[in-house]
PDB file of C-alpha atoms in Angstrom:
ATOM      1  CA  UNK W 904      24.077 -13.588 -50.177  1.00 56.00           C
ATOM      2  CA  UNK W 905      20.622 -15.059 -50.730  1.00 52.00           C
ATOM      3  CA  UNK W 906      17.741 -13.294 -52.371  1.00 54.00           C
ATOM      4  CA  UNK W 907      14.532 -12.439 -50.558  1.00 55.00           C
ATOM      5  CA  UNK W 908      11.949 -15.218 -50.664  1.00 54.00           C
ATOM      6  CA  UNK W 909       9.673 -15.040 -53.674  1.00 53.00           C
ATOM      7  CA  UNK W 910       5.934 -15.721 -53.775  1.00 55.00           C
ATOM      8  CA  UNK W 911       6.481 -19.444 -54.370  1.00 54.00           C
ATOM      9  CA  UNK W 912       8.414 -19.888 -51.100  1.00 60.00           C
ATOM     10  CA  UNK W 913       5.880 -18.161 -48.830  1.00 76.00           C
ATOM     11  CA  UNK W 914       3.661 -20.060 -46.415  1.00 74.00           C
ATOM     12  CA  UNK W 915       0.560 -21.187 -48.385  1.00 86.00           C
ATOM     13  CA  UNK W 916      -1.749 -20.715 -45.388  1.00 84.00           C
ATOM     14  CA  UNK W 917      -3.726 -17.481 -45.259  1.00 85.00           C
ATOM     15  CA  UNK W 918      -2.642 -14.955 -42.634  1.00 87.00           C
ATOM     16  CA  UNK W 919      -4.221 -15.248 -39.198  1.00 86.00           C
ATOM     17  CA  UNK W 920      -6.721 -12.427 -38.638  1.00 93.00           C
ATOM     18  CA  UNK W 921      -7.320 -10.708 -35.318  1.00 93.00           C
ATOM     19  CA  UNK W 922     -10.575 -12.573 -34.615  1.00 93.00           C
ATOM     20  CA  UNK W 923      -8.871 -15.934 -35.073  1.00 94.00           C
ATOM     21  CA  UNK W 924      -5.912 -14.766 -33.009  1.00 93.00           C
ATOM     22  CA  UNK W 925      -8.198 -13.709 -30.153  1.00 93.00           C
ATOM     23  CA  UNK W 926      -9.969 -17.062 -30.292  1.00 93.00           C
ATOM     24  CA  UNK W 927      -6.639 -18.892 -30.127  1.00 94.00           C
ATOM     25  CA  UNK W 928      -5.320 -16.722 -27.270  1.00 93.00           C
ATOM     26  CA  UNK W 929      -8.506 -16.999 -25.220  1.00 95.00           C
ATOM     27  CA  UNK W 930      -8.510 -20.786 -25.552  1.00 94.00           C
ATOM     28  CA  UNK W 931      -5.304 -20.800 -23.488  1.00 92.00           C
ATOM     29  CA  UNK W 932      -6.867 -19.564 -20.244  1.00 94.00           C
ATOM     30  CA  UNK W 933     -10.183 -19.043 -18.480  1.00 95.00           C
ATOM     31  CA  UNK W 934     -11.545 -15.516 -18.699  1.00 97.00           C
ATOM     32  CA  UNK W 935     -13.389 -13.959 -15.771  1.00 97.00           C
ATOM     33  CA  UNK W 936     -16.735 -12.133 -15.602  1.00 98.00           C
ATOM     34  CA  UNK W 937     -17.198  -8.826 -13.745  1.00 98.00           C
ATOM     35  CA  UNK W 938     -18.884 -10.250 -10.643  1.00 98.00           C
ATOM     36  CA  UNK W 939     -16.255 -12.952 -10.209  1.00 98.00           C
ATOM     37  CA  UNK W 940     -13.466 -10.373 -10.661  1.00 98.00           C
ATOM     38  CA  UNK W 941     -15.092  -8.077  -8.107  1.00 98.00           C
ATOM     39  CA  UNK W 942     -15.401 -10.874  -5.542  1.00 98.00           C
ATOM     40  CA  UNK W 943     -11.840 -12.121  -6.135  1.00 98.00           C
ATOM     41  CA  UNK W 944     -10.435  -8.611  -5.699  1.00 98.00           C
ATOM     42  CA  UNK W 945     -12.493  -7.985  -2.532  1.00 97.00           C
ATOM     43  CA  UNK W 946     -11.255 -11.273  -1.064  1.00 97.00           C
ATOM     44  CA  UNK W 947      -7.637 -10.350  -1.846  1.00 96.00           C
ATOM     45  CA  UNK W 948      -7.372 -13.241  -4.306  1.00 96.00           C
ATOM     46  CA  UNK W 949      -6.758 -11.146  -7.441  1.00 97.00           C
ATOM     47  CA  UNK W 950      -5.189  -7.893  -8.534  1.00 98.00           C
ATOM     48  CA  UNK W 951      -7.261  -5.847 -10.976  1.00 98.00           C
ATOM     49  CA  UNK W 952      -5.160  -4.026 -13.580  1.00 98.00           C
ATOM     50  CA  UNK W 953      -6.704  -1.290 -15.722  1.00 98.00           C
ATOM     51  CA  UNK W 954      -4.806  -0.818 -19.007  1.00 98.00           C
ATOM     52  CA  UNK W 955      -7.217   1.694 -20.570  1.00 98.00           C
ATOM     53  CA  UNK W 956      -5.671   4.882 -21.837  1.00 95.00           C
ATOM     54  CA  UNK W 957      -6.062   8.115 -19.865  1.00 96.00           C
ATOM     55  CA  UNK W 958      -8.881   9.611 -21.954  1.00 97.00           C
ATOM     56  CA  UNK W 959     -11.110   6.591 -21.290  1.00 97.00           C
ATOM     57  CA  UNK W 960     -10.311   6.613 -17.586  1.00 97.00           C
ATOM     58  CA  UNK W 961     -11.117  10.314 -17.400  1.00 97.00           C
ATOM     59  CA  UNK W 962     -14.334   9.866 -19.371  1.00 97.00           C
ATOM     60  CA  UNK W 963     -15.688   6.745 -17.665  1.00 98.00           C
ATOM     61  CA  UNK W 964     -14.021   6.597 -14.251  1.00 98.00           C
ATOM     62  CA  UNK W 965     -11.937   4.057 -12.389  1.00 98.00           C
ATOM     63  CA  UNK W 966     -12.509   0.783 -10.615  1.00 98.00           C
ATOM     64  CA  UNK W 967     -11.702   1.381  -6.940  1.00 97.00           C
ATOM     65  CA  UNK W 968      -8.513  -0.421  -5.940  1.00 96.00           C
ATOM     66  CA  UNK W 969      -7.475  -1.342  -9.493  1.00 98.00           C
ATOM     67  CA  UNK W 970      -3.883  -0.691 -10.467  1.00 98.00           C
ATOM     68  CA  UNK W 971      -3.622   1.628 -13.451  1.00 98.00           C
ATOM     69  CA  UNK W 972      -0.816   0.463 -15.713  1.00 98.00           C
ATOM     70  CA  UNK W 973      -0.500   1.762 -19.251  1.00 93.00           C
ATOM     71  CA  UNK W 974      -0.455  -1.098 -21.743  1.00 95.00           C
ATOM     72  CA  UNK W 975       3.057  -0.288 -22.933  1.00 94.00           C
ATOM     73  CA  UNK W 976       4.382  -0.739 -19.351  1.00 96.00           C
ATOM     74  CA  UNK W 977       2.365  -3.790 -18.329  1.00 97.00           C
ATOM     75  CA  UNK W 978       5.012  -6.502 -18.623  1.00 97.00           C
ATOM     76  CA  UNK W 979       7.711  -4.379 -16.959  1.00 96.00           C
ATOM     77  CA  UNK W 980       5.473  -3.506 -14.012  1.00 97.00           C
ATOM     78  CA  UNK W 981       4.093  -7.003 -13.356  1.00 97.00           C
ATOM     79  CA  UNK W 982       7.119  -9.242 -13.943  1.00 97.00           C
ATOM     80  CA  UNK W 983       8.159 -10.357 -10.430  1.00 96.00           C
ATOM     81  CA  UNK W 984      11.760 -10.596 -11.666  1.00 95.00           C
ATOM     82  CA  UNK W 985      11.742  -7.229 -13.423  1.00 92.00           C
ATOM     83  CA  UNK W 986      13.773  -4.247 -12.353  1.00 94.00           C
ATOM     84  CA  UNK W 987      10.763  -1.930 -12.871  1.00 96.00           C
ATOM     85  CA  UNK W 988       8.146  -4.071 -11.129  1.00 96.00           C
ATOM     86  CA  UNK W 989       5.470  -2.680  -8.868  1.00 96.00           C
ATOM     87  CA  UNK W 990       5.398  -3.722  -5.190  1.00 95.00           C
ATOM     88  CA  UNK W 991       2.261  -5.766  -5.982  1.00 94.00           C
ATOM     89  CA  UNK W 992       4.230  -7.948  -8.439  1.00 95.00           C
ATOM     90  CA  UNK W 993       5.265 -10.396  -5.742  1.00 93.00           C
ATOM     91  CA  UNK W 994       5.029 -13.795  -7.412  1.00 95.00           C
ATOM     92  CA  UNK W 995       4.482 -15.667 -10.645  1.00 96.00           C
ATOM     93  CA  UNK W 996       1.464 -17.205  -8.880  1.00 96.00           C
ATOM     94  CA  UNK W 997      -0.250 -13.808  -8.626  1.00 96.00           C
ATOM     95  CA  UNK W 998      -3.766 -13.798 -10.052  1.00 97.00           C
ATOM     96  CA  UNK W 999      -3.972 -10.788 -12.344  1.00 98.00           C
ATOM     97  CA  UNK W1000      -7.177  -9.630 -14.052  1.00 98.00           C
ATOM     98  CA  UNK W1001      -6.379  -7.318 -16.950  1.00 98.00           C
ATOM     99  CA  UNK W1002      -9.109  -4.824 -17.833  1.00 98.00           C
ATOM    100  CA  UNK W1003      -9.372  -2.797 -21.026  1.00 98.00           C
ATOM    101  CA  UNK W1004     -12.397  -0.910 -22.297  1.00 98.00           C
ATOM    102  CA  UNK W1005     -14.355  -3.767 -23.916  1.00 97.00           C
ATOM    103  CA  UNK W1006     -12.332  -6.945 -23.355  1.00 96.00           C
ATOM    104  CA  UNK W1007     -10.285  -7.218 -26.549  1.00 96.00           C
ATOM    105  CA  UNK W1008      -6.871  -5.638 -25.902  1.00 97.00           C
ATOM    106  CA  UNK W1009      -6.901  -7.189 -22.433  1.00 98.00           C
ATOM    107  CA  UNK W1010      -6.944 -10.676 -23.956  1.00 97.00           C
ATOM    108  CA  UNK W1011      -3.742  -9.982 -25.862  1.00 96.00           C
ATOM    109  CA  UNK W1012      -2.223  -8.403 -22.744  1.00 98.00           C
ATOM    110  CA  UNK W1013      -3.094 -11.457 -20.626  1.00 97.00           C
ATOM    111  CA  UNK W1014      -1.432 -13.686 -23.215  1.00 97.00           C
ATOM    112  CA  UNK W1015       1.698 -11.564 -22.983  1.00 97.00           C
ATOM    113  CA  UNK W1016       1.715 -12.016 -19.205  1.00 98.00           C
ATOM    114  CA  UNK W1017       1.419 -15.783 -19.711  1.00 97.00           C
ATOM    115  CA  UNK W1018       4.616 -15.607 -21.756  1.00 96.00           C
ATOM    116  CA  UNK W1019       6.291 -14.190 -18.630  1.00 96.00           C
ATOM    117  CA  UNK W1020       5.127 -17.291 -16.709  1.00 97.00           C
ATOM    118  CA  UNK W1021       2.297 -15.390 -14.987  1.00 97.00           C
ATOM    119  CA  UNK W1022      -0.031 -18.317 -15.669  1.00 95.00           C
ATOM    120  CA  UNK W1023      -2.888 -17.078 -13.494  1.00 97.00           C
ATOM    121  CA  UNK W1024      -3.248 -13.901 -15.559  1.00 97.00           C
ATOM    122  CA  UNK W1025      -6.635 -13.503 -17.187  1.00 98.00           C
ATOM    123  CA  UNK W1026      -8.826 -10.736 -18.513  1.00 98.00           C
ATOM    124  CA  UNK W1027     -12.271  -9.366 -17.865  1.00 98.00           C
ATOM    125  CA  UNK W1028     -14.972 -10.469 -20.310  1.00 98.00           C
ATOM    126  CA  UNK W1029     -16.477  -7.278 -21.721  1.00 98.00           C
ATOM    127  CA  UNK W1030     -13.871  -5.074 -20.060  1.00 98.00           C
ATOM    128  CA  UNK W1031     -14.624  -1.937 -18.092  1.00 98.00           C
ATOM    129  CA  UNK W1032     -17.906  -1.436 -19.932  1.00 98.00           C
ATOM    130  CA  UNK W1033     -19.183  -4.813 -18.671  1.00 98.00           C
ATOM    131  CA  UNK W1034     -17.981  -3.966 -15.143  1.00 98.00           C
ATOM    132  CA  UNK W1035     -19.908  -0.692 -15.190  1.00 98.00           C
ATOM    133  CA  UNK W1036     -22.902  -2.357 -16.871  1.00 98.00           C
ATOM    134  CA  UNK W1037     -23.031  -4.883 -14.028  1.00 98.00           C
ATOM    135  CA  UNK W1038     -23.444  -2.011 -11.573  1.00 98.00           C
ATOM    136  CA  UNK W1039     -20.108  -2.645  -9.885  1.00 98.00           C
ATOM    137  CA  UNK W1040     -18.264   0.239  -8.168  1.00 98.00           C
ATOM    138  CA  UNK W1041     -16.770   3.016 -10.287  1.00 98.00           C
ATOM    139  CA  UNK W1042     -15.300   6.289  -9.031  1.00 97.00           C
TER     140      UNK W1042
END
């Protein structure tokens, strides 16, 4: 039985902070701005997915036509091979735009979808707040 690694055997690099992690994740795909997301959804070229928690949706409203999927269910609902997928999860080529409140959690969620081979997944720069700030529809 081996002993737990001591301080001398640990990785000498400093831990990766959240800001650096976001930068690394976002470098792996092209993010989308509110107007482009709106136009892609209207043209049927993208599925908007709102991962904000219920209190934020109740407080600020919803984007018409966006799927509401809680963050903890996202991968199960959008994996085209998954047993719990939504009817909209038809293909790994589906263009998915993940939307959180301000565009941070959605970046990590989009990266998770990339790991499921959903390579066209992206997230909305600035999140729901940028969407609303751009004067786009909210109900």
